[in-house]
Each structure stands twice: as C-alpha cells, then as structure tokens.
Coordinates of C-alpha atoms in Angstrom, one line a residue:
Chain A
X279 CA -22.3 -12.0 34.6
X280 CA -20.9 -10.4 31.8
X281 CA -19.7 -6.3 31.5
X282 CA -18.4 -4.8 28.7
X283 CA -16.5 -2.0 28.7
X284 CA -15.1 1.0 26.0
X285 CA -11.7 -0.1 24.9
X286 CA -10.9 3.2 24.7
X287 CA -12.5 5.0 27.0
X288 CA -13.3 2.7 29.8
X289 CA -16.9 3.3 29.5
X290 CA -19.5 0.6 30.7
X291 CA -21.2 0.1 27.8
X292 CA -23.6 -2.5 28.9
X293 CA -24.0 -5.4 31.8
X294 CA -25.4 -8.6 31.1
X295 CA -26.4 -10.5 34.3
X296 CA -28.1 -13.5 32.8
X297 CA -25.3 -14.9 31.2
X298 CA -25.0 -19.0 31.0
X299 CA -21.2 -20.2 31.5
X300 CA -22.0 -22.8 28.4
X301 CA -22.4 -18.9 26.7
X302 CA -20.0 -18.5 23.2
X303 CA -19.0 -14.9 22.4
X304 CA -21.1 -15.0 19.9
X305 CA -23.9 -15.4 21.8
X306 CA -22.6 -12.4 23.8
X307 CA -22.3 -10.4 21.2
X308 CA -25.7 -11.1 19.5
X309 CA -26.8 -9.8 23.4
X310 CA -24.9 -7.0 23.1
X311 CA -26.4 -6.2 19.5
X312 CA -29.8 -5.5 21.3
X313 CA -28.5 -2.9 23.7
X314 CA -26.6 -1.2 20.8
X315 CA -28.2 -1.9 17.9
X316 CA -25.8 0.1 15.5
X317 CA -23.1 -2.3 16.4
X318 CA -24.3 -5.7 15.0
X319 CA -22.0 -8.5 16.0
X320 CA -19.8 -8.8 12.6
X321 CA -18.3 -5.4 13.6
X322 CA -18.1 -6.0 17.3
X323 CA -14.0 -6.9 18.8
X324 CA -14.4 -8.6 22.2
X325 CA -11.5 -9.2 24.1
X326 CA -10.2 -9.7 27.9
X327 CA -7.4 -6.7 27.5
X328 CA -8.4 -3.5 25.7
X329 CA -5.4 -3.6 23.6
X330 CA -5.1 -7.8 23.3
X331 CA -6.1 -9.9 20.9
X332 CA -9.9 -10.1 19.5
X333 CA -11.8 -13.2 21.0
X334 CA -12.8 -15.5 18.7
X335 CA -16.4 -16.0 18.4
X336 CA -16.7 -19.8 19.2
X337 CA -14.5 -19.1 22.8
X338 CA -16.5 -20.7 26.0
X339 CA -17.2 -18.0 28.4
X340 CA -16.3 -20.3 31.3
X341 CA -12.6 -21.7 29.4
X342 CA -11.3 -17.9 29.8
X343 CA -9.7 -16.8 32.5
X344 CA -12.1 -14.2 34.0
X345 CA -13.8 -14.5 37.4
X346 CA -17.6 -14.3 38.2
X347 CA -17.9 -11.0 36.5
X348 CA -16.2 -11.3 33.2
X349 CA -15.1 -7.9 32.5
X350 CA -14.5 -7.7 28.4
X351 CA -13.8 -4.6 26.2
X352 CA -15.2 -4.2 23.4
X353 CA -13.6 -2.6 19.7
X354 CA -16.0 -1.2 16.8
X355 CA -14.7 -2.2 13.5
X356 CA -16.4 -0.2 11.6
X357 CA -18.6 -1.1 8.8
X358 CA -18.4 -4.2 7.6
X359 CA -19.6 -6.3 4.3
X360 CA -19.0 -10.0 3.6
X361 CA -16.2 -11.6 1.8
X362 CA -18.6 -12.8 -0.8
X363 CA -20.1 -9.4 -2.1
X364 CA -16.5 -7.8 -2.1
X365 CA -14.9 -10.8 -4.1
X366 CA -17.9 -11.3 -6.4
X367 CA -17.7 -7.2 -6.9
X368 CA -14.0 -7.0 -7.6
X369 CA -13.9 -10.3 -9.8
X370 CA -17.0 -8.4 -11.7
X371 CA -15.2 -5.8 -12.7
X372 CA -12.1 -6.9 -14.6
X373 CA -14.3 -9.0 -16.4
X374 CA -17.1 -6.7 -17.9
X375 CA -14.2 -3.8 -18.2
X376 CA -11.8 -5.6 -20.4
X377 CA -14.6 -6.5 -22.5
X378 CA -15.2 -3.0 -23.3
X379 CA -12.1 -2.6 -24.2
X380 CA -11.7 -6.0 -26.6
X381 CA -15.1 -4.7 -28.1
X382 CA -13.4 -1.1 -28.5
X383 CA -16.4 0.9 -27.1
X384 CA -17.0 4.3 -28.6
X385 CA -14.6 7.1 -26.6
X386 CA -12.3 4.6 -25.7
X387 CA -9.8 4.5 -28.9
X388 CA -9.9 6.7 -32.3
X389 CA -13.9 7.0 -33.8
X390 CA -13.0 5.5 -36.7
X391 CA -11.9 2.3 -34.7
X392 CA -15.2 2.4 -33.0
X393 CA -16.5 -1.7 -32.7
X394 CA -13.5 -2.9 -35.1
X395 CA -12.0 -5.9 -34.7
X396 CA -8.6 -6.7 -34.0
X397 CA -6.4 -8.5 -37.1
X398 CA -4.3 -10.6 -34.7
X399 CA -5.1 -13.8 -33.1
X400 CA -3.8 -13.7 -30.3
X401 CA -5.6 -10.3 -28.9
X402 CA -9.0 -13.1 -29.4
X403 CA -7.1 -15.7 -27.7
X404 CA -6.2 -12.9 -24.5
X405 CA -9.9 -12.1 -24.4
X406 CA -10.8 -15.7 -23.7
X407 CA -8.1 -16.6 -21.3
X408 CA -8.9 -13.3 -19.2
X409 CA -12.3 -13.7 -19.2
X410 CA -12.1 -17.6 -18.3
X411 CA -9.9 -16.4 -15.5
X412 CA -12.4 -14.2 -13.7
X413 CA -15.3 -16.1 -14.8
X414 CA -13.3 -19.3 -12.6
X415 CA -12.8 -16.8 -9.9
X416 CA -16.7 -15.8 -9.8
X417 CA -17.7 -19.4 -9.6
X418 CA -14.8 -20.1 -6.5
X419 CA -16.3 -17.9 -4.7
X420 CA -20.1 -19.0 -5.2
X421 CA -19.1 -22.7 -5.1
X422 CA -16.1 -23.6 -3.8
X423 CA -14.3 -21.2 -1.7
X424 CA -15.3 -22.1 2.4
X425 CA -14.4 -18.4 4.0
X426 CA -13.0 -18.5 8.2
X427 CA -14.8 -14.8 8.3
X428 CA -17.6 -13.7 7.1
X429 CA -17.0 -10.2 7.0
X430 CA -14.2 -7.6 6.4
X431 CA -13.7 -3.6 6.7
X432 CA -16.3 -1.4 4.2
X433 CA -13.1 0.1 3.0
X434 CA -11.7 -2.7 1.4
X435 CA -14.4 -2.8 -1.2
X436 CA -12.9 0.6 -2.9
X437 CA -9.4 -0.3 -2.2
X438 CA -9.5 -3.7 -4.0
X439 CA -11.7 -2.6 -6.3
X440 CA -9.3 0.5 -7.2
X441 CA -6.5 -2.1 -7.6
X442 CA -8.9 -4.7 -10.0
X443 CA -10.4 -2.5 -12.0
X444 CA -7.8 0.0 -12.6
X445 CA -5.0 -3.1 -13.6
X446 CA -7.6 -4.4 -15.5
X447 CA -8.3 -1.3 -17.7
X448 CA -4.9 -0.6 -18.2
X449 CA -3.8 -3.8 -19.4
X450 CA -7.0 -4.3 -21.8
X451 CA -6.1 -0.5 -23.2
X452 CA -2.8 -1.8 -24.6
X453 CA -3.8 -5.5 -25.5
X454 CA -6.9 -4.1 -27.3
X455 CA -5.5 -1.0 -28.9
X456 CA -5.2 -0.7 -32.9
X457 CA -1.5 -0.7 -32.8
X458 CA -0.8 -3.7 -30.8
X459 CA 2.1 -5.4 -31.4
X460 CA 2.1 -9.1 -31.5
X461 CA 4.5 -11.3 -29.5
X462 CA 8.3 -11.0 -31.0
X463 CA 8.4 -14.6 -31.9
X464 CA 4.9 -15.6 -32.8
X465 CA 2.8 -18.4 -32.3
X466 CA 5.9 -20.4 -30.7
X467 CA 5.7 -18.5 -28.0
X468 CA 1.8 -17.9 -27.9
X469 CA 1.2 -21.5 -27.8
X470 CA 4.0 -21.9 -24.9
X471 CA 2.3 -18.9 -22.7
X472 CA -1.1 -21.1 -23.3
X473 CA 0.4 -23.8 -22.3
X474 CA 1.6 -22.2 -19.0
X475 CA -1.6 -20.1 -18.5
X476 CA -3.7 -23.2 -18.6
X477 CA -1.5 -25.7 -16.7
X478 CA -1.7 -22.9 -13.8
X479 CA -5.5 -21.9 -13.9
X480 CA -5.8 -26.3 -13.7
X481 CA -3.2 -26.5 -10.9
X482 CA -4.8 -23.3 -8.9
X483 CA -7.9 -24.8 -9.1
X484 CA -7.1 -28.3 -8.0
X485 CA -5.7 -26.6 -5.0
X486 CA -8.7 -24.9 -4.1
X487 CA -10.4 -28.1 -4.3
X488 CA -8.4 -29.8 -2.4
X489 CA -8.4 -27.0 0.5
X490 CA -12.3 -27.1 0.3
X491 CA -11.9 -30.7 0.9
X492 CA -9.9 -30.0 4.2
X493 CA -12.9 -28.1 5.7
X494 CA -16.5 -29.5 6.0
X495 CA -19.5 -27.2 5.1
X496 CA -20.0 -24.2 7.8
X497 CA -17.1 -25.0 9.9
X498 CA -14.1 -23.1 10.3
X499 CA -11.3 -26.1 10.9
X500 CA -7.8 -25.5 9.7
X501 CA -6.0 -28.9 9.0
X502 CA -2.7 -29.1 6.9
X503 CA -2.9 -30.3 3.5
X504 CA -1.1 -32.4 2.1
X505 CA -1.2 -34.0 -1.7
X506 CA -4.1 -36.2 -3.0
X507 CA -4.1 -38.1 -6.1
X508 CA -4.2 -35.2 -8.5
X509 CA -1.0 -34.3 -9.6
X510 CA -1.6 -30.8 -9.9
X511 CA -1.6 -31.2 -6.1
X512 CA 1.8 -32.5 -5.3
X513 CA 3.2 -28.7 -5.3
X514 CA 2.0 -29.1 -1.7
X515 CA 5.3 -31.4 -1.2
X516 CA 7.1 -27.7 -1.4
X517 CA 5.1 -25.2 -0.9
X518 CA 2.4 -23.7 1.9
X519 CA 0.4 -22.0 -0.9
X520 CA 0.4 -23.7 -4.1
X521 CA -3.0 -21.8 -5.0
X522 CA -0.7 -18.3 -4.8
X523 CA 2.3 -20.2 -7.1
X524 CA -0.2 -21.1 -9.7
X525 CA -1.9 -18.1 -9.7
X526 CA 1.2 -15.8 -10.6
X527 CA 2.3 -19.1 -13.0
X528 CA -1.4 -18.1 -14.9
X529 CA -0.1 -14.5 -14.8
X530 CA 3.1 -14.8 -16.0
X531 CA 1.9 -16.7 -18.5
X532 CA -0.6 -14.2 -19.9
X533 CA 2.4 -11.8 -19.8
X534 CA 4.6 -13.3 -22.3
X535 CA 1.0 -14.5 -24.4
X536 CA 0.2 -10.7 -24.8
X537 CA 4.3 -8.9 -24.3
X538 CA 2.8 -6.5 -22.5
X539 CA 4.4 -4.1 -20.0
X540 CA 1.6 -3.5 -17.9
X541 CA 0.4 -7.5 -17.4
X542 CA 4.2 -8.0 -16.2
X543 CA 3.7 -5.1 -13.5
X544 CA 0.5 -6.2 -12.7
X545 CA 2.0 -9.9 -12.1
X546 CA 5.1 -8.7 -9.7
X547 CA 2.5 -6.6 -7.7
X548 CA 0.2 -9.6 -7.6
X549 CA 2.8 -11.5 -6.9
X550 CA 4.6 -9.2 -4.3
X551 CA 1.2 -9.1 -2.3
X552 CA 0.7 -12.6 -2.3
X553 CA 4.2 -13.7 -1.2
X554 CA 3.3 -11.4 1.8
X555 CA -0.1 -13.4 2.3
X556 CA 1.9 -16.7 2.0
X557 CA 4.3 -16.2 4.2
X558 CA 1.8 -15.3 7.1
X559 CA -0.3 -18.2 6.1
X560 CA 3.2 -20.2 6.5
X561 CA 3.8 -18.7 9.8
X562 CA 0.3 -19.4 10.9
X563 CA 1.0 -23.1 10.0
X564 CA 4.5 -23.1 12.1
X565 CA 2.5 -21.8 15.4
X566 CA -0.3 -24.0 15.1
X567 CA 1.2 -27.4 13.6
X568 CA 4.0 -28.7 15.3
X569 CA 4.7 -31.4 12.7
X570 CA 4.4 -29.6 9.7
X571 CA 6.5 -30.0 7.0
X572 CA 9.8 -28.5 7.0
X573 CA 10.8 -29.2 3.3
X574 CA 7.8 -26.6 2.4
X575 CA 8.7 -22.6 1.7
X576 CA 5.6 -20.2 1.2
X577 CA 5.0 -19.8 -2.1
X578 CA 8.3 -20.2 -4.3
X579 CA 9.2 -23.7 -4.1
X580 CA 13.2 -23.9 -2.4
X581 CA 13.2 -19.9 -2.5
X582 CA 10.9 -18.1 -1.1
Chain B
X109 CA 11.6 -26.7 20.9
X110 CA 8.5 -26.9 22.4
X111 CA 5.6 -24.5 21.7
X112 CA 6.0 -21.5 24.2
X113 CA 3.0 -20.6 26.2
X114 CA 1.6 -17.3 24.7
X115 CA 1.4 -14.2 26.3
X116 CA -2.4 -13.1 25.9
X117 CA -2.1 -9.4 25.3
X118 CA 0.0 -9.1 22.4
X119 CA 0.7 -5.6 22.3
X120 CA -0.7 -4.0 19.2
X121 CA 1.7 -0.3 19.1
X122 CA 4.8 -0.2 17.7
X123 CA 7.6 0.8 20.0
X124 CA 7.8 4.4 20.0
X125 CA 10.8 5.7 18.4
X126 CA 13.4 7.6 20.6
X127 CA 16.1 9.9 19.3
X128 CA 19.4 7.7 19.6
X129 CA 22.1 8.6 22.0
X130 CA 24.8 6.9 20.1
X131 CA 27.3 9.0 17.7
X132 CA 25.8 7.8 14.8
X133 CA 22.6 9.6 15.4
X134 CA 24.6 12.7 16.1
X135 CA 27.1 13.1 13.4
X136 CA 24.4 12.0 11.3
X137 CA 21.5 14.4 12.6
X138 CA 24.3 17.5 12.3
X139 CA 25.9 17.0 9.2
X140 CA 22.3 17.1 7.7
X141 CA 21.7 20.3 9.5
X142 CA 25.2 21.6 8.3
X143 CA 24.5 20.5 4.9
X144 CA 21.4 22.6 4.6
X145 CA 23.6 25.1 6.0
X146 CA 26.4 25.4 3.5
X147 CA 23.4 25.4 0.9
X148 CA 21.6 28.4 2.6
X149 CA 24.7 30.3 3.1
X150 CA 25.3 30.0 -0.7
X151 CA 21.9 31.0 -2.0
X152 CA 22.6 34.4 0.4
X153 CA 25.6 34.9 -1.1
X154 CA 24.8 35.0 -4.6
X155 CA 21.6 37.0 -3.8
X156 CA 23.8 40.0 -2.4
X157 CA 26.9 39.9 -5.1
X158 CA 24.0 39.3 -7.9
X159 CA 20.9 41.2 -6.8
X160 CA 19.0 38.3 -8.7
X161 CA 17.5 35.6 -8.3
X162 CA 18.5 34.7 -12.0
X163 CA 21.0 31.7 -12.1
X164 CA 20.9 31.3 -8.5
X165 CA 19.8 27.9 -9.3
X166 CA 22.7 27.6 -12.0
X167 CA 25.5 28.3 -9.4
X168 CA 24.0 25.8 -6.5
X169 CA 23.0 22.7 -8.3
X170 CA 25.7 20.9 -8.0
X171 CA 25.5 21.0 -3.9
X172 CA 21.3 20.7 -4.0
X173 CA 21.8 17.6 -6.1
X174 CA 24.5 16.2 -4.5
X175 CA 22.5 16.9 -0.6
X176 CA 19.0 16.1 -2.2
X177 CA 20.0 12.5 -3.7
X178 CA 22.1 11.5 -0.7
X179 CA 18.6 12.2 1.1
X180 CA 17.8 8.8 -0.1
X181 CA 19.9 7.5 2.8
X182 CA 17.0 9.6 4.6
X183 CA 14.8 6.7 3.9
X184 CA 17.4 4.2 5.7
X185 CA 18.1 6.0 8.9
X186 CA 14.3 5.6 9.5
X187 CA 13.8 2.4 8.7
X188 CA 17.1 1.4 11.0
X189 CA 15.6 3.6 13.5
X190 CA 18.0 6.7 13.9
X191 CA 15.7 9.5 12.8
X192 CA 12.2 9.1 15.0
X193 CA 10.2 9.7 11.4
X194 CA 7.8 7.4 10.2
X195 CA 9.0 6.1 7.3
X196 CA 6.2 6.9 4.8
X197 CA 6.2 10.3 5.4
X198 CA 10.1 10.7 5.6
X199 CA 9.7 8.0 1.9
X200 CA 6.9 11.0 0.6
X201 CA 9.2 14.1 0.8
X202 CA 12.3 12.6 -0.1
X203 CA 10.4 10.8 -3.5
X204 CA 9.0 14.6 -4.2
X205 CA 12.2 16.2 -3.4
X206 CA 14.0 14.1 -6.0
X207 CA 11.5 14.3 -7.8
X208 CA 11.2 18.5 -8.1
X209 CA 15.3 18.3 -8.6
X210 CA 16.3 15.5 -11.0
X211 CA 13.1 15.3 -13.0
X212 CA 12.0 18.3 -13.3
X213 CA 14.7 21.5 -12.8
X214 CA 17.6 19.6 -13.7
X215 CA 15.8 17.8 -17.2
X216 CA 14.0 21.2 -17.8
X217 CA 16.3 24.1 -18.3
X218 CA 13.7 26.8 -19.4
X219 CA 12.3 26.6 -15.8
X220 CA 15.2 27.1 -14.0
X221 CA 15.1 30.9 -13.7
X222 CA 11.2 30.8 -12.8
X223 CA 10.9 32.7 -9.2
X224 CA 9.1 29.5 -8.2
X225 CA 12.1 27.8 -7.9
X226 CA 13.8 30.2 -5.2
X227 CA 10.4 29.8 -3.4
X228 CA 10.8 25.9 -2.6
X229 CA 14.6 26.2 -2.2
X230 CA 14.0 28.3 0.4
X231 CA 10.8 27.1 2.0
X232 CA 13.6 23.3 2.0
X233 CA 16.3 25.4 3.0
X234 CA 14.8 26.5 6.5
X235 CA 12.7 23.7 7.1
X236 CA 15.3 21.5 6.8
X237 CA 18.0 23.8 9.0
X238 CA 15.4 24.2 11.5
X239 CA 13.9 20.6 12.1
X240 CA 17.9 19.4 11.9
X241 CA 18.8 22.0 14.4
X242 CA 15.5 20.5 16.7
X243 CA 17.1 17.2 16.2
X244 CA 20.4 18.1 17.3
X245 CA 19.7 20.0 20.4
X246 CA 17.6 17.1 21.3
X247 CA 19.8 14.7 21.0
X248 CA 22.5 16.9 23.6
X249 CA 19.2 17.1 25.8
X250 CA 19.9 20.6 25.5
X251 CA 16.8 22.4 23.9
X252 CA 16.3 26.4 23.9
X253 CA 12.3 26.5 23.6
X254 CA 13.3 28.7 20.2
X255 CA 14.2 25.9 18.4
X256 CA 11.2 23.6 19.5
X257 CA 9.2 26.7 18.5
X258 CA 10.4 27.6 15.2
X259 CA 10.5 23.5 14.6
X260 CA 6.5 23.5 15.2
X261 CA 5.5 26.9 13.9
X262 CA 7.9 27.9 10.7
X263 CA 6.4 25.0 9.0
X264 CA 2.5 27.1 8.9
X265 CA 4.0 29.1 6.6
X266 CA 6.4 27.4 5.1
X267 CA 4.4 24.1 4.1
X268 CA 2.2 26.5 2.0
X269 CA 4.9 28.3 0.3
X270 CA 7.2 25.3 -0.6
X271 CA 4.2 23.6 -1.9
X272 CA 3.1 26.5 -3.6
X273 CA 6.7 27.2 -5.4
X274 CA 6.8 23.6 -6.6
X275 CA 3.5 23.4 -8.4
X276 CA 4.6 26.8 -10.2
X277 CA 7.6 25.7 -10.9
X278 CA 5.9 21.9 -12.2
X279 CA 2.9 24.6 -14.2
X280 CA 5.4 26.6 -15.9
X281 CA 7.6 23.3 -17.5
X282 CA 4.1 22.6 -18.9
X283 CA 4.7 23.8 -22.3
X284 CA 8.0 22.8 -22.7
X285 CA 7.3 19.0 -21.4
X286 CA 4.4 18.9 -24.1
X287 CA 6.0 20.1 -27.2
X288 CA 9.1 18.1 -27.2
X289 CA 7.1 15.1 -25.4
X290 CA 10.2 14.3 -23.1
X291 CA 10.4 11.5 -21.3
X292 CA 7.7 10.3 -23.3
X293 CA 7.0 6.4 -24.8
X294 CA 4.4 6.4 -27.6
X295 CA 2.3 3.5 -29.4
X296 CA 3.1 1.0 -31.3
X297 CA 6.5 -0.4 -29.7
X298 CA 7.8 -4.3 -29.0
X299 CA 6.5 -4.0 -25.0
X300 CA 3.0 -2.6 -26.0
X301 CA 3.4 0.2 -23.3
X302 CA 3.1 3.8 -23.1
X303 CA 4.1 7.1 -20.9
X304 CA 3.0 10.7 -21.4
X305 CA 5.4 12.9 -19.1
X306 CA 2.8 15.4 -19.6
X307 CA 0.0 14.0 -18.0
X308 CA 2.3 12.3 -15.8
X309 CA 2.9 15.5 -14.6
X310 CA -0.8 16.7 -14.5
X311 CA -1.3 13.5 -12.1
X312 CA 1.6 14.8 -10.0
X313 CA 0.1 18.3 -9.7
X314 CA -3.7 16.9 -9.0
X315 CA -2.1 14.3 -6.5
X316 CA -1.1 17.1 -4.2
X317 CA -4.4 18.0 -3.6
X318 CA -5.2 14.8 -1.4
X319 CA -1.4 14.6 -0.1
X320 CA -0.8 18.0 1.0
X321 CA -3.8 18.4 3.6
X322 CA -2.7 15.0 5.0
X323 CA 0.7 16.0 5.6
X324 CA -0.1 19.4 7.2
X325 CA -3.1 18.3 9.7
X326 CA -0.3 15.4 10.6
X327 CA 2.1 18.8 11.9
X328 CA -0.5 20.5 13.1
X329 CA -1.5 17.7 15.4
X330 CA 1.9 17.1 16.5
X331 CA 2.2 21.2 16.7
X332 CA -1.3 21.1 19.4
X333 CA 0.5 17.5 21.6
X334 CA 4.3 19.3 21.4
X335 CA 3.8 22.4 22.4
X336 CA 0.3 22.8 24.0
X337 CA 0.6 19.4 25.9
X338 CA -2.5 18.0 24.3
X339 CA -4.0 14.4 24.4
X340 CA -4.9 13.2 20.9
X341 CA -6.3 10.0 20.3
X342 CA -5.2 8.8 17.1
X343 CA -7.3 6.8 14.8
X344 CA -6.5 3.0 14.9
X345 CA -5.9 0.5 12.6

C-alpha cells in the first residue's frame, strides 16, 4: 500500500492500496496522475523524506526502506517541457537572428544600408561558421544527443532563450555592421581562428559521439568514457568534459576570427557556466566511480 | 577511502545565518553604524551654518566616497558569514550605491546641487544608522523594541524616497550625459564594440522598475515574520 503525502503541508493527497512490490515509481506516479490529473508524472517529486532527495523513477518499491504502508511525499515541479523542444528552441534562435543581421534587414542599420553586402571576407566567412555551429547543434539534439531527463522547469525556456538570443543579436550587430573592422592582422590570423574553430566543432562532436556510444538507445546508464580510436577523443586522457573544452576552443576561435568584444564576453560567460557544469559532472564521476581517473581535471586540462 | 554510506535526506536549506558573537562582527557591525554617523552629523551641520542644501554634497564627498567604496567589503562580510544578509541583495545595493556615487555624482558635476541628491543621502543616511544600530544591539543581546521597530518600519518610507531621489538625480544628468556622450565608445574602432552611457543609463532607470518591488515585498515580508510573528512559507527552489 502506497500513501502520498503534501511535502509541505502534510496533506494525504491520495492512497493507493493495490500496489505490487515489483511496482517502479514510475508506475506510482502514472497512478497518482489519475487521481490528480493536473500533475502528470514529469512534474511529480517523490521521495521517502519531505525535504530528501527526489526518487528516481526506475526505484523498486520493495528495495526502499519503507514498511507495508510506504508513506512517500510528493513535490510539484511546476510546469515542465522536454529537453528537446527547449534545445531545438534556443539553438533556433541564434541561427535565424544572426542571419538577419548578416542580410542587414530594414530597421536594423542605416536605410541606405538596407540588404547591402558587406566588402570584407571574413564577415561571409563568420556567417558560415555561426550558422554551421547551430545548424550542428540542431541536428545533436535530433540525432545524437541520448538525454537522462526528459523534462526540465517551463522557466528555463525564457531564461535560456534570453541568454541565446540576446548574445546572439548582439554579437551579429557588430560583426554585421557597415563599419566593421577587420581582424588587425588579416588573413594570418583569420585562417588561424578557422583553423581553431574547426578543429574544435570536429573534436566537440567526436565527443558527443563517443558519449552516445556509452549509452544504448532509451536507457539512462552512465559509464566512464574513456578514448576510442579517434584522436579528437584522447582529450578524455585529461579531462571529464572534453565536449565543454572544445566548445569554448570553437568560441575562442570565432573571437579572434571576427575581434570582437562582445564574442569574447560571450565566450568567458559560456565558458564560466560550463566550468560550473563540468565540475559537477566531475564530482558526479568521483561519487559514483571509484576507479576513475585521477589524472583528469573538469574541463581545463592540468588547471581547472 | 572507501565510499561512505550516504545519509538519505540530504538537507536541502542552507544554514541559517546567525549574527556572530565574536569581536569581529562587533567592531565591524559598529564602526559601520558610526561611519553613517559621522556622515549624518556632517550633512546637519552644514545645513544649519549654510541654510542650503547647495554644496552640501561638495563639502561631504570625500567621507561618502570614502564610506560608500569601502562598502565593497560589505559584499565579503556576507559571503564569510558575519552580516546575516543574503549576499545578492547586500551585492544589489552596494553595486547601485557605487554606482549613484562614482558614476554618476562624482563624473557629473552639473547634478550635484539637484535636491535629489540630499533626498537619497538622507534616505542612506538613516537607513544605514538604523539597520547598523539593529545589528549592534543584537549582537549585545540587548534590543530596545525602538530599534527593531524603526529597523522594520523606517524603511516604508524611506525605500520610496531613496529610490525616488536617485532616479531624479539619474533624470536630471540626462542632458548633460547626452551632449558630451561621456563614457561613451562609438563605431568603427579595432575591438568592434560599442557603449552609449546614455542609454546605459535609460536601462538603469527602466531596470528599477522590476528591482524595486522585489526588494520592498522582500522587507515587507520580513516586516509581517519580525514583528507580527508570522509564518511565511517561502517559495522553493
């Protein structure tokens, strides 16, 4: 028999006496969804302590330690929409917006600049690598990426979306605008930023290969990776999350292509942000993986 | 070292802060409040010998800028724990305090003699004596219900008007930001960047709007638990 109570306010909420042991949470939680329809289960928190940790869907009722009456309390985590939609959304963005900009779309710049070209090469050359960039991400997410939740917080849509599209804009203004400035010393250092910016998007997205390899379809395993014949791969000899290294590599990379302010800002909040995400990934490794690797740092190899 | 066995109901609330017993938090807690003090004591005094309020901020700049950028160890005391202050709301006021003096009074002399200014030096002024006061009575576990009450109520009144005197004061600069476009980096240049003060400004002004409310529902729900003893339930994460 299963009861589940208000975390907060204690409330019975709902009693479920027909409850096999073999049960998963999730199958609780689909139960629960028929009582209370307005909570279906992505947005449901189940756990054995109202202010513990959140029990993980796959959880055996008869493994925790409850007695014949399992009493659990139950969160609402507000509205929630999938990891797909929000990445596919925010990825969307950045890639329709600086086009507008590359095109110079009437109201954006001066009228008599109004769907003019820009005289220097390497503005073009920007536009592609940009749009390749989020053009990868959109396919990564259709194709390759294997998510361990399906769902997140309706807020985060606008907040990442704010952060995309707004860094996006900005950037494209200045790259796009009439009185550009080319790179200080030319082509030399064009063709080195290219050279960066492509060995990076190739080396991020060997490493999202290689973690999709870790994980078979529809499960949610987590397994350390290790290097595989691809040398773009062997970064995991020093760091947790190669994928985050490459990805402010590409950045960097696009900032000395373009000398722009604003793409170096956008790379040290980028990479700010995801040195936080690779060090909890890191930390998550420690706990779980007694063996792992101790020559490996987060996301800067030796550093940090 | 083995794996420990994990305790189950990881607590999710921070520690609550408590006001620290030690001498640091003390000497700290009433030099602030003297500070303040000295500062309100001088803006009195040239207010009776000049019957103006015209170069008031002239003769006490030195001492504001002086008190207002050591605030920045504000910040620190918070984060290390000695002031019971969240630290984003202690890191808001102290970013729009320096703010109001270095960037905007000190760089822009016309506005200096506006009347908005003496409004938000002395909504700080008695805010500032009045929550350090609080502090340091609680800290000697000896508090006159006064000062909790003027700690809880002064700010109704003064929240509005300290606001209010810096967006006058921030208005009135207006003019004088936009025609000699201070602080200002225009188009084309090496680093392909630009920054107009004066909408910079404009921003600042707007982003009050959303800010402001936040900050004074925050005291007023701290006012109702304080003094009126009652239960809110906060949002959660």
């Amino acid at each position: 028999m299963v009861e589940i109570l208000d975390a907060k306010t204690r409330e019975k909420l709902c009693f479920l006496d027909k409850v096999e042991p073999q049960a998963t949470i999730a199958e609780i939680k689909n139960l629960f969804t028929k009582t209370h329809p307005q909570w279906y289960p992505a947005r449901q928190s189940l756990r054995l302590d109202p202010k513990g940790k959140s029990l993980k869907d796959e959880d055996v009722l008869q493994k925790l330690p409850v007695g014949t009456t399992a009493t659990l309390y139950f969160r609402d985590l507000g509205a929630q929409i999938s990891w797909v939609t929000v990445f596919l959304t925010e990825y969307a963005g950045p890639l329709f917006i600086y086009l507008l900009f590359y095109f110079r779309v009437p109201f954006i710049y001066g009228h008599k600049y109004d769907f003019t070209s820009s005289r220097h090469s390497v503005v073009h050359l920007a536009c592609i690598c940009h749009s390749f960039h989020y053009v990868k991400r959109l396919l990564e997410t259709l194709f390759v990426h294997r998510f361990s939740h399906g769902t997140m917080p309706l807020r985060n849509i606008f907040k990442n979306c704010t952060y995309y599209w707004g860094f996006a804009a900005w950037m494209a203004y200045y790259i796009n605008h009439p009185l550009y400035t080319p790179p200080t010393y030319g082509a030399q250092q064009v063709k080195l930023a290219l050279a960066i910016f492509v060995i990076c998007q190739l080396g991020n997205f060997s490493i999202h290969m290689a973690l999709r390899d870790l994980r078979p379809a529809g499960s949610k395993t987590r397994k350390i990776p290790y290097p595989t014949k691809n040398p773009f791969t062997w970064l995991f000899l020093l760091v947790s999350c190669p994928n985050y290294t490459y990805e402010v590599g590409s950045w960097i990379g696009f900032a000395i292509m373009t000398q722009c302010l604003p793409v170096a800002l956008f790379s040290l909040v980028g990479f700010t942000q995801m040195t936080i995400w690779a060090k909890g990934k890191h930390r998550s490794y420690l706990k779980e993986f007694r063996d792992y690797p101790p020559l490996r740092m987060p996301i800067v190899p030796f550093l940090l | 070292m083995g794996l420990r066995w994990e305790n189950r109901t990881t607590c999710l609330h921070p520690p609550r802060k408590r006001f620290p017993k030690g001498r640091a938090g003390q000497g700290h807690v009433q030099s602030r409040c003297s500070r303040w003090l000295v500062l309100a004591i001088a803006m009195v005094r040239f207010y009776m010998e000049k019957g103006t309020h015209r170069g008031l901020y002239k003769s006490i700049q030195k001492t504001l800028k002086f008190f207002q950028t050591f605030a920045l160890l504000e910040i620190v005391h918070c984060l290390i724990g000695i002031v019971p202050t969240s630290v984003l709301v202690t890191g808001v006021q102290v970013s729009s305090r320096i703010f109001m003096v270095w960037l905007v009074t000190h760089s822009i002399k016309p506005v200096q003699n506006e009347e908005s200014v003496v409004l938000f030096l002395v909504s700080w002024t008695v805010t500032e004596i009045t929550r350090y006061s609080f502090y340091t009575f609680s800290l000697l576990d000896h508090l006159p219900y006064f000062i909790k009450w003027a700690r809880y109520n002064f700010f109704i009144i003064l929240y509005p008007v300290g606001v209010a005197g810096e967006l006058l004061t921030i208005y009135a600069a207006l003019p004088y930001v936009k025609k000699t476009g201070m602080f200002s980096i225009r188009l084309p240049n090496k680093y392909n960047v630009s920054f107009d003060y004066y909408y910079f400004l404009l921003i600042t002004m707007a982003s009050y709007i959303p800010l402001f409310p936040q900050l004074y529902f925050h005291m007023l729900r701290q006012r109702r638990k304080v003094l009126h003893g009652e239960v809110i339930v906060e949002k959660d994460d």
